PDB file of C-alpha atoms in Angstrom:
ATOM      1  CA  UNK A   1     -16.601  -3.237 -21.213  1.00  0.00           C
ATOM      2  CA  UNK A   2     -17.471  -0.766 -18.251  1.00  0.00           C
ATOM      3  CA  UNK A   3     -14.970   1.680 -19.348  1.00  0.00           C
ATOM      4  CA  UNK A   4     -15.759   3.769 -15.803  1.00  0.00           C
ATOM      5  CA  UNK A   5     -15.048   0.663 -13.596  1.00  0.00           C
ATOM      6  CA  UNK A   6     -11.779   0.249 -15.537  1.00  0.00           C
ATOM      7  CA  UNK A   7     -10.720   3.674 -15.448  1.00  0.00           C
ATOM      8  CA  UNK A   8     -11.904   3.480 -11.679  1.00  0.00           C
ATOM      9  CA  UNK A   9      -9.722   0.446 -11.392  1.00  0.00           C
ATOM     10  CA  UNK A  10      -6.258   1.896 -13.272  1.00  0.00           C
ATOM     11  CA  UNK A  11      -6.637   5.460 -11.104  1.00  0.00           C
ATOM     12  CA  UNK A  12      -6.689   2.763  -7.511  1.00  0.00           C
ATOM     13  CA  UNK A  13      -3.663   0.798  -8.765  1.00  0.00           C
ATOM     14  CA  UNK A  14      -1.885   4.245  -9.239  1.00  0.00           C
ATOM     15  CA  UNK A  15      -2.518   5.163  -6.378  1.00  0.00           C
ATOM     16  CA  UNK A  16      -1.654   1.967  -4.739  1.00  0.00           C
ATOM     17  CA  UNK A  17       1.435   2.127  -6.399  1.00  0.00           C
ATOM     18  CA  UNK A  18       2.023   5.872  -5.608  1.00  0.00           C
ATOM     19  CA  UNK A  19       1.359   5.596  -1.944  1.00  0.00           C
ATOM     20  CA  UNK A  20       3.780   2.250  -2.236  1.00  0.00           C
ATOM     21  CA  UNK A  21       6.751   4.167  -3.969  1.00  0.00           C
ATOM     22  CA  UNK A  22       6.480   6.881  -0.709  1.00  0.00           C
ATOM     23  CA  UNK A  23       6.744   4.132   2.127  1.00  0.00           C
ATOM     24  CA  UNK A  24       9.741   3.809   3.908  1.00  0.00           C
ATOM     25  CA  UNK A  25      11.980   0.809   2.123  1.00  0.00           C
ATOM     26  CA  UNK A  26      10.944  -1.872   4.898  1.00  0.00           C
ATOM     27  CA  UNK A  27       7.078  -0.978   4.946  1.00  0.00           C
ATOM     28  CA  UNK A  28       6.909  -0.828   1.023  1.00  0.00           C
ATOM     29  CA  UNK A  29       9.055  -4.554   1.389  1.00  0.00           C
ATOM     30  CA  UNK A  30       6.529  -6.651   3.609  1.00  0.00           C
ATOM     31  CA  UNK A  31       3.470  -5.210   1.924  1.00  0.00           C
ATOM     32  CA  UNK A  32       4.869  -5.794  -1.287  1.00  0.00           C
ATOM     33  CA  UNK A  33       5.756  -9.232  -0.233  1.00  0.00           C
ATOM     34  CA  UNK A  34       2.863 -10.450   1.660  1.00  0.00           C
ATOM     35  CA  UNK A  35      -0.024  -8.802  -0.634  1.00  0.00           C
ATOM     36  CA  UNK A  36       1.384  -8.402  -3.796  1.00  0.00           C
ATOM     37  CA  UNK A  37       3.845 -11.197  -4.224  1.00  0.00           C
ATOM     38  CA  UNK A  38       1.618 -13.773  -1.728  1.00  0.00           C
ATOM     39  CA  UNK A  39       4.895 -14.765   0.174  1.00  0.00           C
ATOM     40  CA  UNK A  40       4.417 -16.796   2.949  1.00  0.00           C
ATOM     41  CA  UNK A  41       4.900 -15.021   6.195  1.00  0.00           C
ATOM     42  CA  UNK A  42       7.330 -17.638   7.411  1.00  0.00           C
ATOM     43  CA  UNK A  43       9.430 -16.786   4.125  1.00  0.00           C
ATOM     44  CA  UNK A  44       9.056 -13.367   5.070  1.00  0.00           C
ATOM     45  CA  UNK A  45      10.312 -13.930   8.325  1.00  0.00           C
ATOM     46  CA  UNK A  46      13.181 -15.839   7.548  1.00  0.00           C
ATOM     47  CA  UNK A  47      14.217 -13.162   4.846  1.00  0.00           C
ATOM     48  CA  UNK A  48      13.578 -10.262   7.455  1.00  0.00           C
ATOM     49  CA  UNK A  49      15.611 -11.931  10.072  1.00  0.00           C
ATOM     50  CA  UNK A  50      12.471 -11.428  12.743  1.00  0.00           C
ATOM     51  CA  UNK A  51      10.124 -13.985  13.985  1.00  0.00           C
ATOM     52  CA  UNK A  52       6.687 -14.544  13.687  1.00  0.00           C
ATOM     53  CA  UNK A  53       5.135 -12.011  16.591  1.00  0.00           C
ATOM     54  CA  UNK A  54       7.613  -8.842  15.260  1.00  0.00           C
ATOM     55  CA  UNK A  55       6.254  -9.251  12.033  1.00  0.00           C
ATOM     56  CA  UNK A  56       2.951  -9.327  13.617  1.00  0.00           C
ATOM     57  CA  UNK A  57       3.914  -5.876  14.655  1.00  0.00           C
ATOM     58  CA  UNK A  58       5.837  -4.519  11.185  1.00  0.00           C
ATOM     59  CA  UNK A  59       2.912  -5.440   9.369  1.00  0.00           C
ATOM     60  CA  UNK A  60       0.721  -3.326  11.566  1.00  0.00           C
ATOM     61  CA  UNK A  61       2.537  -0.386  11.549  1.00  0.00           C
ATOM     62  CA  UNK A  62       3.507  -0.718   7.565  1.00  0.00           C
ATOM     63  CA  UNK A  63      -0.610  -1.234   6.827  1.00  0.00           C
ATOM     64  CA  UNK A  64      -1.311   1.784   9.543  1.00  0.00           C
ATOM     65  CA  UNK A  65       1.530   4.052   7.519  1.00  0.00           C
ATOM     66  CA  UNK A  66      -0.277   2.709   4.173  1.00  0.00           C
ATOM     67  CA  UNK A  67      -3.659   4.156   5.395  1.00  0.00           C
ATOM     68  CA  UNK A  68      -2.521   7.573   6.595  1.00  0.00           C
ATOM     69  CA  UNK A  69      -0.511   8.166   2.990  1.00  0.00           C
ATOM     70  CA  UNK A  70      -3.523   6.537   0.934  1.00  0.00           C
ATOM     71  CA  UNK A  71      -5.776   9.529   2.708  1.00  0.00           C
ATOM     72  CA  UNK A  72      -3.764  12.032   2.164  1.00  0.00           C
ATOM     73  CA  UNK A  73      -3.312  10.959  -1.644  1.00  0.00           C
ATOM     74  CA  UNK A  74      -7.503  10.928  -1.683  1.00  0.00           C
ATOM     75  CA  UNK A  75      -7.784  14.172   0.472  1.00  0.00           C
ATOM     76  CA  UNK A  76      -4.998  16.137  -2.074  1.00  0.00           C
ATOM     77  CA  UNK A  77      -6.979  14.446  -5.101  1.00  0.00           C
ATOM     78  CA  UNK A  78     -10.809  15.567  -4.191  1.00  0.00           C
ATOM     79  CA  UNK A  79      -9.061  18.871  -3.309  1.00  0.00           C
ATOM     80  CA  UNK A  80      -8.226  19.078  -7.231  1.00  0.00           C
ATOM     81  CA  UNK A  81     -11.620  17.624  -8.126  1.00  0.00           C
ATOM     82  CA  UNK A  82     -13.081  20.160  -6.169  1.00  0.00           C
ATOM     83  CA  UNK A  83     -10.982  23.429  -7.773  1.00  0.00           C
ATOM     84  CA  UNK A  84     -11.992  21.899 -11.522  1.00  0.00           C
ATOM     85  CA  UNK A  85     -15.397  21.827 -10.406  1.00  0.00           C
TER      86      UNK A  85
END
């Protein structure tokens, strides 16, 4: 077992997690749906009560708010790394 890979692995999913728990209800929803639980996107639709092309556009802004909080998680952590170093 590559012990590094896994602990590698576990601190990503945390984050994942961490960065899902601090999106706004609706963006933490569709992600959650469409990556995690593999719903269709025509399920998805139906349960949102939007079609197709304004999911289009709540999945782009709900991956572009995931990015921005993912960095800052990484920028805050390597500015720990860095003070214990």
């Amino acid at each position: 077992i590559d012990f590094d890979a896994s602990l590698i692995t576990k601190q990503r999913q945390a984050a994942v997690r961490q960065v899902l728990s601090e999106l706004p209800d609706k963006d933490r929803r569709i992600l959650q749906r469409l990556f995690l639980d593999e719903a269709d996107r025509d399920e998805l639709c139906a349960e949102l009560a939007v079609d197709g092309e304004y999911l289009r556009v709540l999945l782009h802004r709900a991956k572009l708010r995931f990015r921005t909080a993912l960095a800052r998680t990484r920028t805050a952590a390597i500015s720990v790394l860095s003070l214990l170093l």
